[in-house]
JSON list of N, CA and C in Angstrom, two decimals:
[
{"chain": "H", "resi": 910, "resn": "MET", "atom": "N", "xyz": [-95.79, 20.23, 164.04]},
{"chain": "H", "resi": 910, "resn": "MET", "atom": "CA", "xyz": [-96.97, 19.80, 163.32]},
{"chain": "H", "resi": 910, "resn": "MET", "atom": "C", "xyz": [-96.99, 20.50, 161.96]},
{"chain": "H", "resi": 911, "resn": "LEU", "atom": "N", "xyz": [-97.15, 19.74, 160.93]},
{"chain": "H", "resi": 911, "resn": "LEU", "atom": "CA", "xyz": [-97.31, 20.28, 159.59]},
{"chain": "H", "resi": 911, "resn": "LEU", "atom": "C", "xyz": [-98.77, 20.63, 159.38]},
{"chain": "H", "resi": 912, "resn": "VAL", "atom": "N", "xyz": [-99.04, 21.83, 158.90]},
{"chain": "H", "resi": 912, "resn": "VAL", "atom": "CA", "xyz": [-100.41, 22.27, 158.65]},
{"chain": "H", "resi": 912, "resn": "VAL", "atom": "C", "xyz": [-100.54, 22.56, 157.15]},
{"chain": "H", "resi": 913, "resn": "LEU", "atom": "N", "xyz": [-101.52, 21.91, 156.52]},
{"chain": "H", "resi": 913, "resn": "LEU", "atom": "CA", "xyz": [-101.75, 22.08, 155.10]},
{"chain": "H", "resi": 913, "resn": "LEU", "atom": "C", "xyz": [-103.20, 22.47, 154.85]},
{"chain": "H", "resi": 914, "resn": "LYS", "atom": "N", "xyz": [-103.42, 23.29, 153.86]},
{"chain": "H", "resi": 914, "resn": "LYS", "atom": "CA", "xyz": [-104.79, 23.63, 153.44]},
{"chain": "H", "resi": 914, "resn": "LYS", "atom": "C", "xyz": [-105.14, 22.78, 152.24]},
{"chain": "H", "resi": 915, "resn": "ARG", "atom": "N", "xyz": [-106.36, 22.25, 152.22]},
{"chain": "H", "resi": 915, "resn": "ARG", "atom": "CA", "xyz": [-106.85, 21.46, 151.10]},
{"chain": "H", "resi": 915, "resn": "ARG", "atom": "C", "xyz": [-108.29, 21.86, 150.83]},
{"chain": "H", "resi": 916, "resn": "LYS", "atom": "N", "xyz": [-108.67, 21.83, 149.59]},
{"chain": "H", "resi": 916, "resn": "LYS", "atom": "CA", "xyz": [-110.05, 22.07, 149.20]},
{"chain": "H", "resi": 916, "resn": "LYS", "atom": "C", "xyz": [-110.73, 20.73, 148.95]},
{"chain": "H", "resi": 917, "resn": "GLN", "atom": "N", "xyz": [-112.05, 20.77, 148.88]},
{"chain": "H", "resi": 917, "resn": "GLN", "atom": "CA", "xyz": [-112.80, 19.55, 148.60]},
{"chain": "H", "resi": 917, "resn": "GLN", "atom": "C", "xyz": [-112.26, 18.90, 147.32]},
{"chain": "H", "resi": 918, "resn": "GLY", "atom": "N", "xyz": [-112.04, 17.59, 147.39]},
{"chain": "H", "resi": 918, "resn": "GLY", "atom": "CA", "xyz": [-111.53, 16.84, 146.25]},
{"chain": "H", "resi": 918, "resn": "GLY", "atom": "C", "xyz": [-110.01, 16.76, 146.19]},
{"chain": "H", "resi": 919, "resn": "GLU", "atom": "N", "xyz": [-109.32, 17.57, 146.98]},
{"chain": "H", "resi": 919, "resn": "GLU", "atom": "CA", "xyz": [-107.86, 17.54, 147.00]},
{"chain": "H", "resi": 919, "resn": "GLU", "atom": "C", "xyz": [-107.37, 16.51, 148.01]},
{"chain": "H", "resi": 920, "resn": "ALA", "atom": "N", "xyz": [-106.12, 16.08, 147.83]},
{"chain": "H", "resi": 920, "resn": "ALA", "atom": "CA", "xyz": [-105.60, 14.99, 148.65]},
{"chain": "H", "resi": 920, "resn": "ALA", "atom": "C", "xyz": [-104.22, 15.32, 149.21]},
{"chain": "H", "resi": 921, "resn": "ILE", "atom": "N", "xyz": [-103.83, 14.53, 150.19]},
{"chain": "H", "resi": 921, "resn": "ILE", "atom": "CA", "xyz": [-102.51, 14.60, 150.81]},
{"chain": "H", "resi": 921, "resn": "ILE", "atom": "C", "xyz": [-101.97, 13.17, 150.87]},
{"chain": "H", "resi": 922, "resn": "HIS", "atom": "N", "xyz": [-100.72, 12.99, 150.51]},
{"chain": "H", "resi": 922, "resn": "HIS", "atom": "CA", "xyz": [-100.08, 11.68, 150.61]},
{"chain": "H", "resi": 922, "resn": "HIS", "atom": "C", "xyz": [-99.21, 11.64, 151.85]},
{"chain": "H", "resi": 923, "resn": "VAL", "atom": "N", "xyz": [-99.28, 10.54, 152.60]},
{"chain": "H", "resi": 923, "resn": "VAL", "atom": "CA", "xyz": [-98.45, 10.32, 153.77]},
{"chain": "H", "resi": 923, "resn": "VAL", "atom": "C", "xyz": [-97.61, 9.09, 153.43]},
{"chain": "H", "resi": 924, "resn": "GLY", "atom": "N", "xyz": [-96.32, 9.31, 153.22]},
{"chain": "H", "resi": 924, "resn": "GLY", "atom": "CA", "xyz": [-95.48, 8.21, 152.78]},
{"chain": "H", "resi": 924, "resn": "GLY", "atom": "C", "xyz": [-95.92, 7.73, 151.41]},
{"chain": "H", "resi": 925, "resn": "ASP", "atom": "N", "xyz": [-95.60, 6.48, 151.10]},
{"chain": "H", "resi": 925, "resn": "ASP", "atom": "CA", "xyz": [-95.95, 5.92, 149.80]},
{"chain": "H", "resi": 925, "resn": "ASP", "atom": "C", "xyz": [-97.31, 5.23, 149.80]},
{"chain": "H", "resi": 926, "resn": "ASP", "atom": "N", "xyz": [-97.84, 4.92, 150.99]},
{"chain": "H", "resi": 926, "resn": "ASP", "atom": "CA", "xyz": [-98.99, 4.02, 151.08]},
{"chain": "H", "resi": 926, "resn": "ASP", "atom": "C", "xyz": [-100.30, 4.64, 151.53]},
{"chain": "H", "resi": 927, "resn": "VAL", "atom": "N", "xyz": [-100.28, 5.88, 152.03]},
{"chain": "H", "resi": 927, "resn": "VAL", "atom": "CA", "xyz": [-101.49, 6.45, 152.62]},
{"chain": "H", "resi": 927, "resn": "VAL", "atom": "C", "xyz": [-101.87, 7.74, 151.88]},
{"chain": "H", "resi": 928, "resn": "THR", "atom": "N", "xyz": [-103.14, 7.83, 151.52]},
{"chain": "H", "resi": 928, "resn": "THR", "atom": "CA", "xyz": [-103.67, 9.04, 150.88]},
{"chain": "H", "resi": 928, "resn": "THR", "atom": "C", "xyz": [-104.90, 9.51, 151.66]},
{"chain": "H", "resi": 929, "resn": "LEU", "atom": "N", "xyz": [-104.90, 10.78, 152.03]},
{"chain": "H", "resi": 929, "resn": "LEU", "atom": "CA", "xyz": [-106.05, 11.41, 152.69]},
{"chain": "H", "resi": 929, "resn": "LEU", "atom": "C", "xyz": [-106.70, 12.33, 151.66]},
{"chain": "H", "resi": 930, "resn": "THR", "atom": "N", "xyz": [-108.00, 12.17, 151.46]},
{"chain": "H", "resi": 930, "resn": "THR", "atom": "CA", "xyz": [-108.72, 13.00, 150.50]},
{"chain": "H", "resi": 930, "resn": "THR", "atom": "C", "xyz": [-109.86, 13.72, 151.20]},
{"chain": "H", "resi": 931, "resn": "VAL", "atom": "N", "xyz": [-109.98, 15.01, 150.96]},
{"chain": "H", "resi": 931, "resn": "VAL", "atom": "CA", "xyz": [-111.11, 15.78, 151.50]},
{"chain": "H", "resi": 931, "resn": "VAL", "atom": "C", "xyz": [-112.31, 15.47, 150.61]},
{"chain": "H", "resi": 932, "resn": "LEU", "atom": "N", "xyz": [-113.28, 14.74, 151.17]},
{"chain": "H", "resi": 932, "resn": "LEU", "atom": "CA", "xyz": [-114.46, 14.34, 150.42]},
{"chain": "H", "resi": 932, "resn": "LEU", "atom": "C", "xyz": [-115.55, 15.39, 150.43]},
{"chain": "H", "resi": 933, "resn": "ALA", "atom": "N", "xyz": [-115.73, 16.02, 151.59]},
{"chain": "H", "resi": 933, "resn": "ALA", "atom": "CA", "xyz": [-116.79, 17.03, 151.71]},
{"chain": "H", "resi": 933, "resn": "ALA", "atom": "C", "xyz": [-116.49, 17.95, 152.87]},
{"chain": "H", "resi": 934, "resn": "ILE", "atom": "N", "xyz": [-117.00, 19.15, 152.77]},
{"chain": "H", "resi": 934, "resn": "ILE", "atom": "CA", "xyz": [-116.93, 20.12, 153.86]},
{"chain": "H", "resi": 934, "resn": "ILE", "atom": "C", "xyz": [-118.36, 20.57, 154.10]},
{"chain": "H", "resi": 935, "resn": "GLU", "atom": "N", "xyz": [-118.87, 20.25, 155.31]},
{"chain": "H", "resi": 935, "resn": "GLU", "atom": "CA", "xyz": [-120.26, 20.57, 155.64]},
{"chain": "H", "resi": 935, "resn": "GLU", "atom": "C", "xyz": [-120.28, 21.33, 156.96]},
{"chain": "H", "resi": 936, "resn": "GLY", "atom": "N", "xyz": [-120.43, 22.63, 156.89]},
{"chain": "H", "resi": 936, "resn": "GLY", "atom": "CA", "xyz": [-120.41, 23.44, 158.10]},
{"chain": "H", "resi": 936, "resn": "GLY", "atom": "C", "xyz": [-119.05, 23.37, 158.76]},
{"chain": "H", "resi": 937, "resn": "ASP", "atom": "N", "xyz": [-119.02, 22.93, 160.03]},
{"chain": "H", "resi": 937, "resn": "ASP", "atom": "CA", "xyz": [-117.75, 22.84, 160.75]},
{"chain": "H", "resi": 937, "resn": "ASP", "atom": "C", "xyz": [-117.16, 21.43, 160.72]},
{"chain": "H", "resi": 938, "resn": "GLN", "atom": "N", "xyz": [-117.69, 20.57, 159.85]},
{"chain": "H", "resi": 938, "resn": "GLN", "atom": "CA", "xyz": [-117.17, 19.21, 159.73]},
{"chain": "H", "resi": 938, "resn": "GLN", "atom": "C", "xyz": [-116.53, 18.99, 158.38]},
{"chain": "H", "resi": 939, "resn": "VAL", "atom": "N", "xyz": [-115.44, 18.22, 158.40]},
{"chain": "H", "resi": 939, "resn": "VAL", "atom": "CA", "xyz": [-114.75, 17.85, 157.19]},
{"chain": "H", "resi": 939, "resn": "VAL", "atom": "C", "xyz": [-114.81, 16.33, 157.08]},
{"chain": "H", "resi": 940, "resn": "LYS", "atom": "N", "xyz": [-115.25, 15.81, 155.94]},
{"chain": "H", "resi": 940, "resn": "LYS", "atom": "CA", "xyz": [-115.26, 14.37, 155.72]},
{"chain": "H", "resi": 940, "resn": "LYS", "atom": "C", "xyz": [-114.00, 14.00, 154.97]},
{"chain": "H", "resi": 941, "resn": "LEU", "atom": "N", "xyz": [-113.23, 13.07, 155.56]},
{"chain": "H", "resi": 941, "resn": "LEU", "atom": "CA", "xyz": [-111.98, 12.61, 154.97]},
{"chain": "H", "resi": 941, "resn": "LEU", "atom": "C", "xyz": [-112.13, 11.19, 154.48]},
{"chain": "H", "resi": 942, "resn": "GLY", "atom": "N", "xyz": [-111.55, 10.91, 153.34]},
{"chain": "H", "resi": 942, "resn": "GLY", "atom": "CA", "xyz": [-111.42, 9.54, 152.86]},
{"chain": "H", "resi": 942, "resn": "GLY", "atom": "C", "xyz": [-109.97, 9.14, 153.06]},
{"chain": "H", "resi": 943, "resn": "ILE", "atom": "N", "xyz": [-109.75, 7.96, 153.60]},
{"chain": "H", "resi": 943, "resn": "ILE", "atom": "CA", "xyz": [-108.39, 7.50, 153.88]},
{"chain": "H", "resi": 943, "resn": "ILE", "atom": "C", "xyz": [-108.16, 6.21, 153.11]},
{"chain": "H", "resi": 944, "resn": "ASP", "atom": "N", "xyz": [-107.18, 6.24, 152.23]},
{"chain": "H", "resi": 944, "resn": "ASP", "atom": "CA", "xyz": [-106.80, 5.06, 151.47]},
{"chain": "H", "resi": 944, "resn": "ASP", "atom": "C", "xyz": [-105.47, 4.59, 152.02]},
{"chain": "H", "resi": 945, "resn": "ALA", "atom": "N", "xyz": [-105.48, 3.40, 152.65]},
{"chain": "H", "resi": 945, "resn": "ALA", "atom": "CA", "xyz": [-104.27, 2.87, 153.28]},
{"chain": "H", "resi": 945, "resn": "ALA", "atom": "C", "xyz": [-104.31, 1.35, 153.22]},
{"chain": "H", "resi": 946, "resn": "PRO", "atom": "N", "xyz": [-103.14, 0.72, 153.30]},
{"chain": "H", "resi": 946, "resn": "PRO", "atom": "CA", "xyz": [-103.11, -0.75, 153.34]},
{"chain": "H", "resi": 946, "resn": "PRO", "atom": "C", "xyz": [-103.84, -1.26, 154.58]},
{"chain": "H", "resi": 947, "resn": "ARG", "atom": "N", "xyz": [-104.36, -2.48, 154.48]},
{"chain": "H", "resi": 947, "resn": "ARG", "atom": "CA", "xyz": [-105.13, -3.07, 155.59]},
{"chain": "H", "resi": 947, "resn": "ARG", "atom": "C", "xyz": [-104.32, -3.22, 156.88]},
{"chain": "H", "resi": 948, "resn": "HIS", "atom": "N", "xyz": [-103.01, -3.36, 156.78]},
{"chain": "H", "resi": 948, "resn": "HIS", "atom": "CA", "xyz": [-102.20, -3.58, 157.98]},
{"chain": "H", "resi": 948, "resn": "HIS", "atom": "C", "xyz": [-101.98, -2.29, 158.79]},
{"chain": "H", "resi": 949, "resn": "ILE", "atom": "N", "xyz": [-102.42, -1.16, 158.27]},
{"chain": "H", "resi": 949, "resn": "ILE", "atom": "CA", "xyz": [-102.29, 0.10, 159.00]},
{"chain": "H", "resi": 949, "resn": "ILE", "atom": "C", "xyz": [-103.60, 0.37, 159.73]},
{"chain": "H", "resi": 950, "resn": "ASP", "atom": "N", "xyz": [-103.51, 0.47, 161.06]},
{"chain": "H", "resi": 950, "resn": "ASP", "atom": "CA", "xyz": [-104.69, 0.77, 161.88]},
{"chain": "H", "resi": 950, "resn": "ASP", "atom": "C", "xyz": [-105.02, 2.25, 161.78]},
{"chain": "H", "resi": 951, "resn": "ILE", "atom": "N", "xyz": [-106.29, 2.56, 161.60]},
{"chain": "H", "resi": 951, "resn": "ILE", "atom": "CA", "xyz": [-106.75, 3.95, 161.52]},
{"chain": "H", "resi": 951, "resn": "ILE", "atom": "C", "xyz": [-107.89, 4.12, 162.51]},
{"chain": "H", "resi": 952, "resn": "HIS", "atom": "N", "xyz": [-107.73, 5.09, 163.43]},
{"chain": "H", "resi": 952, "resn": "HIS", "atom": "CA", "xyz": [-108.75, 5.33, 164.46]},
{"chain": "H", "resi": 952, "resn": "HIS", "atom": "C", "xyz": [-108.95, 6.83, 164.63]},
{"chain": "H", "resi": 953, "resn": "ARG", "atom": "N", "xyz": [-110.16, 7.22, 165.00]},
{"chain": "H", "resi": 953, "resn": "ARG", "atom": "CA", "xyz": [-110.37, 8.60, 165.44]},
{"chain": "H", "resi": 953, "resn": "ARG", "atom": "C", "xyz": [-109.56, 8.80, 166.71]},
{"chain": "H", "resi": 954, "resn": "HIS", "atom": "N", "xyz": [-109.10, 10.01, 166.95]},
{"chain": "H", "resi": 954, "resn": "HIS", "atom": "CA", "xyz": [-108.23, 10.29, 168.09]},
{"chain": "H", "resi": 954, "resn": "HIS", "atom": "C", "xyz": [-108.86, 9.86, 169.42]},
{"chain": "H", "resi": 955, "resn": "GLU", "atom": "N", "xyz": [-110.13, 10.19, 169.63]},
{"chain": "H", "resi": 955, "resn": "GLU", "atom": "CA", "xyz": [-110.76, 9.88, 170.91]},
{"chain": "H", "resi": 955, "resn": "GLU", "atom": "C", "xyz": [-110.87, 8.36, 171.12]},
{"chain": "H", "resi": 956, "resn": "VAL", "atom": "N", "xyz": [-111.07, 7.61, 170.05]},
{"chain": "H", "resi": 956, "resn": "VAL", "atom": "CA", "xyz": [-111.12, 6.15, 170.15]},
{"chain": "H", "resi": 956, "resn": "VAL", "atom": "C", "xyz": [-109.72, 5.60, 170.47]},
{"chain": "H", "resi": 957, "resn": "TYR", "atom": "N", "xyz": [-108.70, 6.15, 169.81]},
{"chain": "H", "resi": 957, "resn": "TYR", "atom": "CA", "xyz": [-107.32, 5.72, 170.05]},
{"chain": "H", "resi": 957, "resn": "TYR", "atom": "C", "xyz": [-106.92, 5.96, 171.51]},
{"chain": "H", "resi": 958, "resn": "VAL", "atom": "N", "xyz": [-107.25, 7.13, 172.04]},
{"chain": "H", "resi": 958, "resn": "VAL", "atom": "CA", "xyz": [-106.92, 7.45, 173.44]},
{"chain": "H", "resi": 958, "resn": "VAL", "atom": "C", "xyz": [-107.62, 6.48, 174.37]},
{"chain": "H", "resi": 959, "resn": "GLN", "atom": "N", "xyz": [-108.89, 6.17, 174.12]},
{"chain": "H", "resi": 959, "resn": "GLN", "atom": "CA", "xyz": [-109.63, 5.23, 174.96]},
{"chain": "H", "resi": 959, "resn": "GLN", "atom": "C", "xyz": [-109.00, 3.84, 174.90]},
{"chain": "H", "resi": 960, "resn": "MET", "atom": "N", "xyz": [-108.59, 3.41, 173.71]},
{"chain": "H", "resi": 960, "resn": "MET", "atom": "CA", "xyz": [-107.94, 2.11, 173.58]},
{"chain": "H", "resi": 960, "resn": "MET", "atom": "C", "xyz": [-106.63, 2.07, 174.37]},
{"chain": "H", "resi": 961, "resn": "GLN", "atom": "N", "xyz": [-105.85, 3.13, 174.31]},
{"chain": "H", "resi": 961, "resn": "GLN", "atom": "CA", "xyz": [-104.59, 3.19, 175.04]},
{"chain": "H", "resi": 961, "resn": "GLN", "atom": "C", "xyz": [-104.85, 3.12, 176.55]},
{"chain": "H", "resi": 962, "resn": "THR", "atom": "N", "xyz": [-105.86, 3.84, 177.02]},
{"chain": "H", "resi": 962, "resn": "THR", "atom": "CA", "xyz": [-106.20, 3.83, 178.44]},
{"chain": "H", "resi": 962, "resn": "THR", "atom": "C", "xyz": [-106.63, 2.43, 178.89]},
{"chain": "H", "resi": 963, "resn": "GLU", "atom": "N", "xyz": [-107.46, 1.78, 178.08]},
{"chain": "H", "resi": 963, "resn": "GLU", "atom": "CA", "xyz": [-107.90, 0.42, 178.42]},
{"chain": "H", "resi": 963, "resn": "GLU", "atom": "C", "xyz": [-106.74, -0.57, 178.40]},
{"chain": "H", "resi": 964, "resn": "ASN", "atom": "N", "xyz": [-105.82, -0.40, 177.46]},
{"chain": "H", "resi": 964, "resn": "ASN", "atom": "CA", "xyz": [-104.65, -1.27, 177.41]},
{"chain": "H", "resi": 964, "resn": "ASN", "atom": "C", "xyz": [-103.76, -1.08, 178.63]},
{"chain": "H", "resi": 965, "resn": "GLU", "atom": "N", "xyz": [-103.59, 0.16, 179.07]},
{"chain": "H", "resi": 965, "resn": "GLU", "atom": "CA", "xyz": [-102.80, 0.44, 180.27]},
{"chain": "H", "resi": 965, "resn": "GLU", "atom": "C", "xyz": [-103.47, -0.18, 181.50]},
{"chain": "H", "resi": 966, "resn": "SER", "atom": "N", "xyz": [-104.79, -0.08, 181.60]},
{"chain": "H", "resi": 966, "resn": "SER", "atom": "CA", "xyz": [-105.51, -0.67, 182.74]},
{"chain": "H", "resi": 966, "resn": "SER", "atom": "C", "xyz": [-105.35, -2.18, 182.75]},
{"chain": "H", "resi": 967, "resn": "ALA", "atom": "N", "xyz": [-105.46, -2.81, 181.58]},
{"chain": "H", "resi": 967, "resn": "ALA", "atom": "CA", "xyz": [-105.29, -4.26, 181.49]},
{"chain": "H", "resi": 967, "resn": "ALA", "atom": "C", "xyz": [-103.88, -4.66, 181.88]},
{"chain": "H", "resi": 968, "resn": "ARG", "atom": "N", "xyz": [-102.89, -3.90, 181.43]},
{"chain": "H", "resi": 968, "resn": "ARG", "atom": "CA", "xyz": [-101.50, -4.19, 181.77]},
{"chain": "H", "resi": 968, "resn": "ARG", "atom": "C", "xyz": [-101.27, -4.04, 183.27]},
{"chain": "H", "resi": 969, "resn": "ASP", "atom": "N", "xyz": [-101.85, -3.00, 183.87]},
{"chain": "H", "resi": 969, "resn": "ASP", "atom": "CA", "xyz": [-101.72, -2.79, 185.32]},
{"chain": "H", "resi": 969, "resn": "ASP", "atom": "C", "xyz": [-102.36, -3.94, 186.09]},
{"chain": "H", "resi": 970, "resn": "SER", "atom": "N", "xyz": [-103.53, -4.40, 185.64]},
{"chain": "H", "resi": 970, "resn": "SER", "atom": "CA", "xyz": [-104.22, -5.51, 186.30]},
{"chain": "H", "resi": 970, "resn": "SER", "atom": "C", "xyz": [-103.39, -6.79, 186.20]},
{"chain": "H", "resi": 971, "resn": "ALA", "atom": "N", "xyz": [-102.80, -7.02, 185.04]},
{"chain": "H", "resi": 971, "resn": "ALA", "atom": "CA", "xyz": [-101.97, -8.22, 184.85]},
{"chain": "H", "resi": 971, "resn": "ALA", "atom": "C", "xyz": [-100.75, -8.16, 185.75]},
{"chain": "H", "resi": 972, "resn": "ASN", "atom": "N", "xyz": [-100.13, -6.99, 185.86]},
{"chain": "H", "resi": 972, "resn": "ASN", "atom": "CA", "xyz": [-98.96, -6.85, 186.74]},
{"chain": "H", "resi": 972, "resn": "ASN", "atom": "C", "xyz": [-99.33, -7.06, 188.20]},
{"chain": "H", "resi": 973, "resn": "LEU", "atom": "N", "xyz": [-100.50, -6.56, 188.61]},
{"chain": "H", "resi": 973, "resn": "LEU", "atom": "CA", "xyz": [-100.96, -6.74, 189.98]},
{"chain": "H", "resi": 973, "resn": "LEU", "atom": "C", "xyz": [-101.19, -8.22, 190.28]},
{"chain": "H", "resi": 974, "resn": "MET", "atom": "N", "xyz": [-101.84, -8.92, 189.35]},
{"chain": "H", "resi": 974, "resn": "MET", "atom": "CA", "xyz": [-102.07, -10.36, 189.54]},
{"chain": "H", "resi": 974, "resn": "MET", "atom": "C", "xyz": [-100.75, -11.10, 189.63]},
{"chain": "H", "resi": 975, "resn": "LYS", "atom": "N", "xyz": [-99.80, -10.75, 188.80]},
{"chain": "H", "resi": 975, "resn": "LYS", "atom": "CA", "xyz": [-98.48, -11.38, 188.82]},
{"chain": "H", "resi": 975, "resn": "LYS", "atom": "C", "xyz": [-97.81, -11.17, 190.17]},
{"chain": "H", "resi": 976, "resn": "GLN", "atom": "N", "xyz": [-97.88, -9.95, 190.70]},
{"chain": "H", "resi": 976, "resn": "GLN", "atom": "CA", "xyz": [-97.31, -9.66, 192.03]},
{"chain": "H", "resi": 976, "resn": "GLN", "atom": "C", "xyz": [-97.99, -10.47, 193.11]},
{"chain": "H", "resi": 977, "resn": "MET", "atom": "N", "xyz": [-99.32, -10.56, 193.04]},
{"chain": "H", "resi": 977, "resn": "MET", "atom": "CA", "xyz": [-100.07, -11.31, 194.05]},
{"chain": "H", "resi": 977, "resn": "MET", "atom": "C", "xyz": [-99.67, -12.78, 194.03]},
{"chain": "H", "resi": 978, "resn": "ILE", "atom": "N", "xyz": [-99.51, -13.35, 192.86]},
{"chain": "H", "resi": 978, "resn": "ILE", "atom": "CA", "xyz": [-99.12, -14.77, 192.73]},
{"chain": "H", "resi": 978, "resn": "ILE", "atom": "C", "xyz": [-97.71, -14.95, 193.26]},
{"chain": "H", "resi": 979, "resn": "GLN", "atom": "N", "xyz": [-96.79, -14.03, 192.96]},
{"chain": "H", "resi": 979, "resn": "GLN", "atom": "CA", "xyz": [-95.43, -14.13, 193.46]},
{"chain": "H", "resi": 979, "resn": "GLN", "atom": "C", "xyz": [-95.40, -14.04, 194.97]},
{"chain": "H", "resi": 980, "resn": "ASN", "atom": "N", "xyz": [-96.16, -13.08, 195.54]},
{"chain": "H", "resi": 980, "resn": "ASN", "atom": "CA", "xyz": [-96.20, -12.91, 196.99]},
{"chain": "H", "resi": 980, "resn": "ASN", "atom": "C", "xyz": [-96.77, -14.15, 197.67]},
{"chain": "H", "resi": 981, "resn": "LYS", "atom": "N", "xyz": [-97.80, -14.76, 197.08]},
{"chain": "H", "resi": 981, "resn": "LYS", "atom": "CA", "xyz": [-98.41, -15.93, 197.65]},
{"chain": "H", "resi": 981, "resn": "LYS", "atom": "C", "xyz": [-97.45, -17.12, 197.64]},
{"chain": "H", "resi": 982, "resn": "SER", "atom": "N", "xyz": [-96.68, -17.27, 196.56]},
{"chain": "H", "resi": 982, "resn": "SER", "atom": "CA", "xyz": [-95.74, -18.39, 196.47]},
{"chain": "H", "resi": 982, "resn": "SER", "atom": "C", "xyz": [-94.54, -18.20, 197.38]},
{"chain": "H", "resi": 983, "resn": "GLU", "atom": "N", "xyz": [-94.22, -16.95, 197.74]},
{"chain": "H", "resi": 983, "resn": "GLU", "atom": "CA", "xyz": [-93.11, -16.67, 198.64]},
{"chain": "H", "resi": 983, "resn": "GLU", "atom": "C", "xyz": [-93.50, -16.89, 200.09]},
{"chain": "H", "resi": 984, "resn": "ALA", "atom": "N", "xyz": [-94.78, -16.85, 200.37]},
{"chain": "H", "resi": 984, "resn": "ALA", "atom": "CA", "xyz": [-95.25, -17.00, 201.76]},
{"chain": "H", "resi": 984, "resn": "ALA", "atom": "C", "xyz": [-95.28, -18.43, 202.23]}
]
């Protein structure tokens, strides 16, 4: 993991297309501005983890249904 220090108003570039800017520091919270192309998805970590979990559950359900249909057609 790369760790960088930035002050309010300073920025970090990620590749050629993404810029992270420290907009404000208020107590223990940091407000970030993210400038990125529309095709790049940006999510808070906890939202991303929840989305991954829901996607895995949906995939598991689809696989279970597929197995049930196969078993029924074999019977």
